């Protein structure tokens, strides 16, 4: 292993830098290999929801991406968010994005997963809930909200599509990495989709590379996707955040190196 272990970053190109900078500061060499990109969907459904925003009891954000696209449209329409429903958020990073816009978060679960958020909200009988989300997402959150009595409005803001790695990204990937990071189920699925679509780009069998490489997932939902793809040994941090992910890498790679 090199003095600075190489870590694959599979986030979107515009989100990779935040993780890469933390990896650099922690003693790693980040290798950016975006597997996903986000494309906005037509705004009409969101526009209708924004027109009646004060009528909702809860506005729920389960990811920073949902916050980004929601606020992008708010800015385009030059809307003032004076009369807001109560806001719930999954994860400290999501909450920070909202706080940066002076949007108070009324509830955030201790466990950074959507199901914990819904359970924490309790009985929602008759409550109007707005859930901005990705086009393709896990149905569990919506199902739980409705099971708890919510009058749910789901608005798909963006689609998650497979990125096309650049020639430089392939070169760096083939130089080898000590660890692969996944920060969403889509990053897992699209990683394997890319590998299947471009087998000629690989200089070594993928199975061999994965067998020799540490895999770290940001949380249980992503780890579940990794297990479904055959990566049952993926590690997961105690705190489901980027900082927690980096700490898990330090524990697994750098500290072991120091001991040895």
Short mmCIF file of C-alpha atoms in Angstrom, two decimals, residues 45-220:
data_model
loop_
_atom_site.label_atom_id
_atom_site.label_comp_id
_atom_site.label_asym_id
_atom_site.label_seq_id
_atom_site.Cartn_x
_atom_site.Cartn_y
_atom_site.Cartn_z
CA UNK A 45 -45.34 19.60 -10.38
CA UNK A 46 -43.07 21.52 -8.01
CA UNK A 47 -44.52 24.85 -9.14
CA UNK A 48 -47.99 23.64 -8.21
CA UNK A 49 -46.76 22.57 -4.79
CA UNK A 50 -44.91 25.84 -4.21
CA UNK A 51 -48.08 27.78 -5.00
CA UNK A 52 -49.77 26.17 -1.99
CA UNK A 53 -46.68 25.60 0.19
CA UNK A 54 -48.18 27.16 3.36
CA UNK A 55 -51.00 24.62 3.21
CA UNK A 56 -48.64 21.72 3.93
CA UNK A 57 -47.99 20.61 7.50
CA UNK A 58 -44.60 19.06 6.77
CA UNK A 59 -41.94 19.51 4.11
CA UNK A 60 -39.56 16.55 4.13
CA UNK A 61 -36.06 16.44 2.62
CA UNK A 62 -34.31 13.09 2.58
CA UNK A 63 -31.18 14.25 0.72
CA UNK A 64 -29.08 17.28 -0.03
CA UNK A 65 -29.87 16.83 -3.71
CA UNK A 66 -33.57 17.36 -3.02
CA UNK A 67 -32.71 20.56 -1.16
CA UNK A 68 -30.52 21.79 -4.01
CA UNK A 69 -33.14 21.29 -6.71
CA UNK A 70 -35.97 22.61 -4.54
CA UNK A 71 -34.11 25.82 -3.74
CA UNK A 72 -32.91 26.20 -7.32
CA UNK A 73 -36.51 26.50 -8.42
CA UNK A 74 -37.39 28.78 -5.52
CA UNK A 75 -34.60 31.10 -6.64
CA UNK A 76 -35.65 30.97 -10.29
CA UNK A 77 -39.14 32.05 -9.30
CA UNK A 78 -37.79 34.63 -6.83
CA UNK A 79 -40.07 33.25 -4.13
CA UNK A 80 -39.93 34.34 -0.51
CA UNK A 81 -40.14 31.44 1.91
CA UNK A 82 -41.83 33.40 4.65
CA UNK A 83 -44.74 31.04 5.35
CA UNK A 84 -43.09 27.64 5.58
CA UNK A 85 -44.51 24.37 6.84
CA UNK A 86 -42.52 22.50 9.44
CA UNK A 87 -39.39 21.01 7.92
CA UNK A 88 -37.90 17.57 8.52
CA UNK A 89 -34.52 16.48 7.18
CA UNK A 90 -32.46 13.31 7.00
CA UNK A 91 -28.81 13.85 7.83
CA UNK A 92 -26.67 16.67 9.13
CA UNK A 93 -25.46 17.58 5.62
CA UNK A 94 -29.04 18.05 4.46
CA UNK A 95 -29.80 20.14 7.53
CA UNK A 96 -26.72 22.32 6.93
CA UNK A 97 -27.85 23.11 3.38
CA UNK A 98 -31.19 24.26 4.75
CA UNK A 99 -29.58 26.25 7.56
CA UNK A 100 -27.41 28.04 5.00
CA UNK A 101 -30.64 29.46 3.60
CA UNK A 102 -32.03 30.27 7.04
CA UNK A 103 -34.55 27.44 6.84
CA UNK A 104 -35.06 25.96 10.27
CA UNK A 105 -35.20 22.19 10.60
CA UNK A 106 -37.90 21.18 13.05
CA UNK A 107 -37.05 17.50 13.14
CA UNK A 108 -34.02 15.39 12.26
CA UNK A 109 -33.77 11.76 13.39
CA UNK A 110 -30.73 10.55 15.29
CA UNK A 111 -30.27 7.78 12.74
CA UNK A 112 -29.71 9.36 9.33
CA UNK A 113 -32.14 7.22 7.33
CA UNK A 114 -35.54 8.06 5.92
CA UNK A 115 -37.43 5.34 7.75
CA UNK A 116 -36.20 6.68 11.10
CA UNK A 117 -37.44 10.12 10.13
CA UNK A 118 -40.95 8.90 9.34
CA UNK A 119 -41.12 6.86 12.52
CA UNK A 120 -40.01 9.89 14.52
CA UNK A 121 -42.80 12.03 13.11
CA UNK A 122 -45.38 9.72 14.65
CA UNK A 123 -49.07 9.86 13.81
CA UNK A 124 -49.64 11.93 10.67
CA UNK A 125 -53.36 11.34 10.26
CA UNK A 126 -54.77 14.05 8.02
CA UNK A 127 -51.46 15.93 7.84
CA UNK A 128 -50.45 17.25 4.44
CA UNK A 129 -46.88 16.26 3.62
CA UNK A 130 -44.73 17.42 0.71
CA UNK A 131 -41.89 15.08 -0.26
CA UNK A 132 -39.48 16.38 -2.94
CA UNK A 133 -37.37 13.50 -4.22
CA UNK A 134 -35.55 11.81 -7.07
CA UNK A 135 -37.51 10.26 -9.92
CA UNK A 136 -36.27 6.81 -8.97
CA UNK A 137 -36.27 6.36 -5.24
CA UNK A 138 -37.02 3.81 -2.59
CA UNK A 139 -40.78 3.56 -1.99
CA UNK A 140 -40.44 2.75 1.71
CA UNK A 141 -40.56 6.36 2.91
CA UNK A 142 -43.67 7.25 0.94
CA UNK A 143 -45.34 4.02 1.99
CA UNK A 144 -44.59 4.64 5.66
CA UNK A 145 -45.84 8.21 5.49
CA UNK A 146 -49.13 7.06 4.03
CA UNK A 147 -49.35 4.19 6.51
CA UNK A 148 -49.10 6.76 9.29
CA UNK A 149 -51.99 8.70 7.82
CA UNK A 150 -50.25 11.41 5.83
CA UNK A 151 -51.93 13.08 2.88
CA UNK A 152 -48.83 12.81 0.72
CA UNK A 153 -47.72 14.87 -2.25
CA UNK A 154 -44.60 13.48 -3.93
CA UNK A 155 -42.72 15.70 -6.36
CA UNK A 156 -39.92 14.24 -8.50
CA UNK A 157 -37.35 17.01 -8.98
CA UNK A 158 -34.49 15.24 -10.72
CA UNK A 159 -33.47 12.03 -12.40
CA UNK A 160 -30.35 10.07 -11.56
CA UNK A 161 -28.64 8.84 -14.72
CA UNK A 162 -25.43 6.98 -15.39
CA UNK A 163 -22.38 9.14 -15.93
CA UNK A 164 -19.86 8.52 -18.70
CA UNK A 165 -16.35 8.40 -17.22
CA UNK A 166 -13.70 10.46 -18.97
CA UNK A 167 -10.56 8.84 -20.42
CA UNK A 168 -8.58 10.39 -17.54
CA UNK A 169 -10.95 8.83 -15.01
CA UNK A 170 -10.42 5.40 -16.58
CA UNK A 171 -6.63 5.83 -16.50
CA UNK A 172 -6.69 6.69 -12.80
CA UNK A 173 -9.11 3.87 -12.05
CA UNK A 174 -6.85 1.34 -13.75
CA UNK A 175 -3.87 2.52 -11.72
CA UNK A 176 -5.62 0.81 -8.84
CA UNK A 177 -7.26 1.88 -5.60
CA UNK A 178 -7.15 0.60 -2.05
CA UNK A 179 -10.77 1.52 -1.34
CA UNK A 180 -14.04 2.35 -3.09
CA UNK A 181 -16.61 4.67 -1.53
CA UNK A 182 -20.32 4.66 -2.27
CA UNK A 183 -22.57 7.44 -0.99
CA UNK A 184 -25.90 6.38 -2.49
CA UNK A 185 -27.58 3.26 -3.87
CA UNK A 186 -27.45 4.86 -7.33
CA UNK A 187 -23.67 5.15 -7.14
CA UNK A 188 -23.48 1.41 -6.46
CA UNK A 189 -25.84 0.39 -9.23
CA UNK A 190 -24.29 2.72 -11.78
CA UNK A 191 -20.74 1.63 -10.90
CA UNK A 192 -21.58 -1.93 -11.92
CA UNK A 193 -23.55 -0.73 -14.92
CA UNK A 194 -20.52 1.21 -16.15
CA UNK A 195 -18.23 -1.78 -15.59
CA UNK A 196 -20.60 -3.99 -17.59
CA UNK A 197 -20.91 -1.50 -20.46
CA UNK A 198 -17.19 -0.81 -20.83
CA UNK A 199 -15.38 -4.11 -20.15
CA UNK A 200 -12.65 -3.25 -22.65
CA UNK A 201 -11.63 -0.30 -20.48
CA UNK A 202 -10.53 -2.58 -17.65
CA UNK A 203 -6.95 -3.82 -17.59
CA UNK A 204 -7.74 -6.41 -14.90
CA UNK A 205 -10.85 -8.48 -14.15
CA UNK A 206 -13.31 -6.54 -12.02
CA UNK A 207 -13.85 -9.46 -9.66
CA UNK A 208 -10.12 -9.59 -8.90
CA UNK A 209 -10.00 -5.87 -8.23
CA UNK A 210 -13.01 -5.94 -5.92
CA UNK A 211 -11.64 -8.92 -4.02
CA UNK A 212 -8.52 -6.89 -3.17
CA UNK A 213 -10.28 -3.60 -2.45
CA UNK A 214 -11.97 -2.24 0.64
CA UNK A 215 -15.54 -1.05 0.06
CA UNK A 216 -17.10 1.56 2.34
CA UNK A 217 -20.74 2.66 2.12
CA UNK A 218 -22.08 5.81 3.76
CA UNK A 219 -25.09 4.14 5.37
CA UNK A 220 -27.38 1.11 5.54
#
